[in-house]
GROMACS .gro file of C-alpha atoms in nm:
model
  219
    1UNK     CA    1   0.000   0.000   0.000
    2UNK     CA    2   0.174   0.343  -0.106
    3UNK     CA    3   0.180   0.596   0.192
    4UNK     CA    4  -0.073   0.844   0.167
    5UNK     CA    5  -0.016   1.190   0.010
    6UNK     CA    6   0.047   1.497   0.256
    7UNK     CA    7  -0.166   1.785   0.224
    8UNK     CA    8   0.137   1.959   0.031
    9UNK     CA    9   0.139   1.696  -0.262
   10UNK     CA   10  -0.272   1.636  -0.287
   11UNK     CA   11  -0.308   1.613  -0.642
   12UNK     CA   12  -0.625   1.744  -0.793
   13UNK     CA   13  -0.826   1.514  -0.881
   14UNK     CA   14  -0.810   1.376  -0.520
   15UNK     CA   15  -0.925   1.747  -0.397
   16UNK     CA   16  -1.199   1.700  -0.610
   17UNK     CA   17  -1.275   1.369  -0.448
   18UNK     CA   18  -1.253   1.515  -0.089
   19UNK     CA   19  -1.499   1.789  -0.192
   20UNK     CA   20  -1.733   1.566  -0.324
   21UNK     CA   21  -1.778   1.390  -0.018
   22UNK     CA   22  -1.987   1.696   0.130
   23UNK     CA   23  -2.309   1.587  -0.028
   24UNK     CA   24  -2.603   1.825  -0.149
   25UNK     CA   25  -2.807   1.722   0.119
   26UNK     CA   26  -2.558   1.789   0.369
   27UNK     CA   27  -2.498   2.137   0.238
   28UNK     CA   28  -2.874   2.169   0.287
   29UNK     CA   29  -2.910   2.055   0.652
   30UNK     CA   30  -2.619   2.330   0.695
   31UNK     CA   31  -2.818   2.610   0.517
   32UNK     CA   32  -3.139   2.473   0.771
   33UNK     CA   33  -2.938   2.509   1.088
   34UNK     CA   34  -2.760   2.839   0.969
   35UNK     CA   35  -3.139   2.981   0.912
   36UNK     CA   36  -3.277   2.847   1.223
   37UNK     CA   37  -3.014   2.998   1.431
   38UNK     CA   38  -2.977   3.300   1.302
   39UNK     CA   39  -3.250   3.489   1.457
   40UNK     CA   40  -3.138   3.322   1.798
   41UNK     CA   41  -2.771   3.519   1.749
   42UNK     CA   42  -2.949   3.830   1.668
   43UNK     CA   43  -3.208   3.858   1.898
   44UNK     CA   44  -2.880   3.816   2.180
   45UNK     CA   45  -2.647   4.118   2.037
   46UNK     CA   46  -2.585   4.366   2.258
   47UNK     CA   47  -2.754   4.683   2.169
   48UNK     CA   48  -2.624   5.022   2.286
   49UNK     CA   49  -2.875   5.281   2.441
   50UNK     CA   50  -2.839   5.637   2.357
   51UNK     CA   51  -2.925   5.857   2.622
   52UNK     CA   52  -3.075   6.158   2.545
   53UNK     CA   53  -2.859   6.489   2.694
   54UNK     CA   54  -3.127   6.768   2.586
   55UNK     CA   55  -2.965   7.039   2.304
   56UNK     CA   56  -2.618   6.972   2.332
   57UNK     CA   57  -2.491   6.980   1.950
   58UNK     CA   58  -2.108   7.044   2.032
   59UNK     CA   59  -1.982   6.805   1.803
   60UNK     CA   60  -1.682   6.643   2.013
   61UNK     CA   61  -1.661   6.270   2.147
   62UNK     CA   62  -1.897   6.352   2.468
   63UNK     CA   63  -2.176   6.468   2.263
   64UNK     CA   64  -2.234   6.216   1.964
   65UNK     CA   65  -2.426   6.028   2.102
   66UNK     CA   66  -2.669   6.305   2.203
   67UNK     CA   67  -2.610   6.433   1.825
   68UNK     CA   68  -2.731   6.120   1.700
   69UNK     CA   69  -3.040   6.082   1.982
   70UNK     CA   70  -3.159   6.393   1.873
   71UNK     CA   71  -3.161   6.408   1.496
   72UNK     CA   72  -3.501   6.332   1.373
   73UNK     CA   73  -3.457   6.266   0.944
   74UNK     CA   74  -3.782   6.207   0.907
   75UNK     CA   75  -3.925   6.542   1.095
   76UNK     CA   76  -4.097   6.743   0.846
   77UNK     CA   77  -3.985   7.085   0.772
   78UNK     CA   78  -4.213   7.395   0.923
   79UNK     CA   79  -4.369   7.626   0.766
   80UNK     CA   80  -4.102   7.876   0.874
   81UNK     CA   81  -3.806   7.688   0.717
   82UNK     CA   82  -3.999   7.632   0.418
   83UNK     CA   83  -4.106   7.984   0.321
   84UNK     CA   84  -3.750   8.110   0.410
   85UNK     CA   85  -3.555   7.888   0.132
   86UNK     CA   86  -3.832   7.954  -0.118
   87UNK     CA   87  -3.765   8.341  -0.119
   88UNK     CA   88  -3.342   8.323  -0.070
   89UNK     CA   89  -3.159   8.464  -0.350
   90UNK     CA   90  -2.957   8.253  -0.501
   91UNK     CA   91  -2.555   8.309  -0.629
   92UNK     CA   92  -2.447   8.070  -0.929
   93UNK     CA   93  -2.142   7.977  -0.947
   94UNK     CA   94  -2.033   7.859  -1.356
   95UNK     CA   95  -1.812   7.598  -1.471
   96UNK     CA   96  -1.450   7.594  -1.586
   97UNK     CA   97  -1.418   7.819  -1.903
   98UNK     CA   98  -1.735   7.871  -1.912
   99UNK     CA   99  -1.915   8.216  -1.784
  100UNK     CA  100  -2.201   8.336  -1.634
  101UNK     CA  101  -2.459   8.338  -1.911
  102UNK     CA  102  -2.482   7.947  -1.820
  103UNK     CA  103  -2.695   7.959  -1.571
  104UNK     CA  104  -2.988   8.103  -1.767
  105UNK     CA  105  -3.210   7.853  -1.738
  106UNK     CA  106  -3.195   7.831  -1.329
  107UNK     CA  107  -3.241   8.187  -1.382
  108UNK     CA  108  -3.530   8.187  -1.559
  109UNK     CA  109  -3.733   7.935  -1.346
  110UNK     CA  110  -3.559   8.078  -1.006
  111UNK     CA  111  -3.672   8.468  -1.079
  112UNK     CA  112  -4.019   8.265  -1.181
  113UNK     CA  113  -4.040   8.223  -0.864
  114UNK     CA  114  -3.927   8.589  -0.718
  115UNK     CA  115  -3.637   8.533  -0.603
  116UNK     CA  116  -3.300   8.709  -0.668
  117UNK     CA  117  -3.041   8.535  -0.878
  118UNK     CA  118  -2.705   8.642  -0.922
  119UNK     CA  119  -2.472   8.489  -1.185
  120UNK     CA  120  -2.117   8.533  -1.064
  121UNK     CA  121  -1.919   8.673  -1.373
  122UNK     CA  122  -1.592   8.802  -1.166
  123UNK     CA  123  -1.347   8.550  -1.339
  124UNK     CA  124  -1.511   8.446  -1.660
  125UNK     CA  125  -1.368   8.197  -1.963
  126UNK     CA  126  -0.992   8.181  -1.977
  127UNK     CA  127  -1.001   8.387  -1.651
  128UNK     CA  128  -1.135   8.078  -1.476
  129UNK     CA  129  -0.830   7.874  -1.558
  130UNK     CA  130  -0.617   8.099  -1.287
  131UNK     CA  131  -0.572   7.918  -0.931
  132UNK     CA  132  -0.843   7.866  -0.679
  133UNK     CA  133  -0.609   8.047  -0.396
  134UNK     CA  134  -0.632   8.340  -0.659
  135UNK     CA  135  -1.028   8.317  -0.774
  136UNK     CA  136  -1.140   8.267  -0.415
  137UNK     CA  137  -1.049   8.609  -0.248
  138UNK     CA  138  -1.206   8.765  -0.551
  139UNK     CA  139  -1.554   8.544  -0.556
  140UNK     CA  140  -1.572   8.647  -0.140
  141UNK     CA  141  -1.483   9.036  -0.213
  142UNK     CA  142  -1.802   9.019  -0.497
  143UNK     CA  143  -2.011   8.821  -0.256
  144UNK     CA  144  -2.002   9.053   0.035
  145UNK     CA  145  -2.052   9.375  -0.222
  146UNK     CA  146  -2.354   9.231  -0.332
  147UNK     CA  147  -2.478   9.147   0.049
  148UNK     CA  148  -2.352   9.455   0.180
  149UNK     CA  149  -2.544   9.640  -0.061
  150UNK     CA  150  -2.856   9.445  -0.123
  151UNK     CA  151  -3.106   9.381   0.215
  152UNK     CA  152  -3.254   9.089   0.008
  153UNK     CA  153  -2.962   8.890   0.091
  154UNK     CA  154  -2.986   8.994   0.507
  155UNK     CA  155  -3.165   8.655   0.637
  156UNK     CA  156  -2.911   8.447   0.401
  157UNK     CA  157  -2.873   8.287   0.038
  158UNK     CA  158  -2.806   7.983  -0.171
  159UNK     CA  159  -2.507   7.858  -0.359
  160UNK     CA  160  -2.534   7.695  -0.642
  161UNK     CA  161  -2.211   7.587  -0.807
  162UNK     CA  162  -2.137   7.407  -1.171
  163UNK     CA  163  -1.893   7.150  -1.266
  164UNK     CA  164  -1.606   7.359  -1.130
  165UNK     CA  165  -1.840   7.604  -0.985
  166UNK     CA  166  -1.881   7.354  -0.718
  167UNK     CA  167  -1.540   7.368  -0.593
  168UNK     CA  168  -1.502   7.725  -0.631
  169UNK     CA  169  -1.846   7.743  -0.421
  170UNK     CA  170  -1.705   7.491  -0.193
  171UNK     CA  171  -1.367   7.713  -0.108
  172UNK     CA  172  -1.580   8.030  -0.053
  173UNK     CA  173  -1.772   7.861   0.211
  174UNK     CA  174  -1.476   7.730   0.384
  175UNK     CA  175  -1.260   8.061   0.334
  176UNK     CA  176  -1.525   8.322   0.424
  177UNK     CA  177  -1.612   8.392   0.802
  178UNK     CA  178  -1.884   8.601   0.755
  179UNK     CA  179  -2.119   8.420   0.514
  180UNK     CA  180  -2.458   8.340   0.556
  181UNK     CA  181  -2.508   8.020   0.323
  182UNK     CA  182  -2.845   7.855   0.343
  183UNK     CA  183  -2.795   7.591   0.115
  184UNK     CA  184  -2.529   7.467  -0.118
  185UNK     CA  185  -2.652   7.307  -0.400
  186UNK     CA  186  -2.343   7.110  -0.587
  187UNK     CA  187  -2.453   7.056  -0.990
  188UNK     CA  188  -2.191   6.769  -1.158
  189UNK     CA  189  -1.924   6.897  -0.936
  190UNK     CA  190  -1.569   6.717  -0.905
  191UNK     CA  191  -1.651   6.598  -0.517
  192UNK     CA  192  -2.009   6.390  -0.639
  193UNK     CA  193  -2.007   6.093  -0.513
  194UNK     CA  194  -1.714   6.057  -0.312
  195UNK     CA  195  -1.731   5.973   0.007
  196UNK     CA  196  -1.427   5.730   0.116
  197UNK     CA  197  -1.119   5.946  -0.117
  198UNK     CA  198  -0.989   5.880  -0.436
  199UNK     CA  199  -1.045   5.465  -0.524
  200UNK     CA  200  -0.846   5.252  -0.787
  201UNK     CA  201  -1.122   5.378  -1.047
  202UNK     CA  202  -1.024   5.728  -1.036
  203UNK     CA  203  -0.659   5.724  -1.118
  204UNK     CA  204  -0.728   5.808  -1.460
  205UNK     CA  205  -0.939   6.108  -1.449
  206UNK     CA  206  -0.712   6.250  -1.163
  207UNK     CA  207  -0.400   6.190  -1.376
  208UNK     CA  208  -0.591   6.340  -1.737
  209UNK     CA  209  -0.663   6.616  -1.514
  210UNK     CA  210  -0.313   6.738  -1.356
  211UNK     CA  211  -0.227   6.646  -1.668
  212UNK     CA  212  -0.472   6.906  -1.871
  213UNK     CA  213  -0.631   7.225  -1.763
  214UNK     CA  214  -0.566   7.101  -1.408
  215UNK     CA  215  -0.203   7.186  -1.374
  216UNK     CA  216  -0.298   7.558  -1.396
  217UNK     CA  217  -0.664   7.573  -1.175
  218UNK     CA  218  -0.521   7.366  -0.905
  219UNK     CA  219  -0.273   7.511  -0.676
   0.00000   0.00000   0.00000
């Protein structure tokens, strides 16, 4: 009788012997217990309590939990917070070479409505190409002007930004102190979507764009 094979020189057809010998009906008494038992494991997890610690909304590690405890999603909005984004004037940010003709048709639907709309036209077509760090303390100087000068914009407005609109948009809010952004509406903008950083898929655009128009936008 030839000693029997060690697990290091199994040859494959006697792997696919030793699987074989877990039978179909086997594999389903498995599935039955795994399906029975299941609801036994999950009834026994250990489920956290939130307290609830009134208004706090500091968002450091002591408060999370009352963060989380207190956020409703599915409150509805009031009156109040309804009828104070339908009249907010609205700034529009445009894309990269593009100007601020391109937001006509928000316009036309938004001032429909009564409301202010502003097309930003401070850095327009090849203009746009220059560096954020350069474009954003201009967009924030033509922002407050048009606040400073216009009581419309007094209880606060919306941002809506295009394509690259969205990260000029973005940088304002971030940048300027004094702003009183309502909502920021993002439109195709390079940050959709990601939530985790850049993944494997995005190599390419990120190199045909340092590679292209990139090199000069991004500082």
């Amino acid at each position: 009788m030839s000693p029997r094979p060690s697990a290091s020189t199994i040859s494959a057809p006697a792997l696919r012997n030793r699987r074989s010998l877990v039978s179909p009906t086997k594999m389903r008494v498995v599935k039955l217990l795994l399906a029975a038992l299941l609801p036994v494991w999950t009834s026994s997890s250990p489920v956290t309590n939130i307290l609830l610690l009134g208004n706090d909304v500091c968002l450091d590690e002591s408060s999370l939990l009352a963060v989380v405890a207190n956020l409703n999603a599915n409150a509805p909005a009031t009156d109040s917070d309804v009828y104070q984004k339908k009249h907010l004037p609205v700034f529009f940010f445009h894309g990269l070479t593009g100007n601020s003709t391109e937001g006509f048709n928000y316009q036309a639907n938004l001032t429909a409505e009564g409301r202010v709309f502003v097309p930003l036209a401070f850095c327009e077509r090849e203009c746009s190409l220059t560096a954020l760090n350069i474009q954003v303390p201009m967009v924030i100087a033509v922002v407050r002007e048009v606040v400073a000068t216009d009581e419309r914009f007094a209880n606060g407005y919306i941002f809506i930004g295009h394509s690259q609109g969205v990260m000029m948009a973005r940088a304002v809010i971030e940048q300027m102190d004094d702003h009183n952004v309502h909502t920021f509406v993002s439109l195709a903008g390079g940050v959709n979507g990601i939530f985790y950083g850049p993944q494997e898929a995005d190599r390419n655009s990120i190199h045909d764009l340092g590679a292209g128009f990139g090199a000069a936008v991004l500082p």
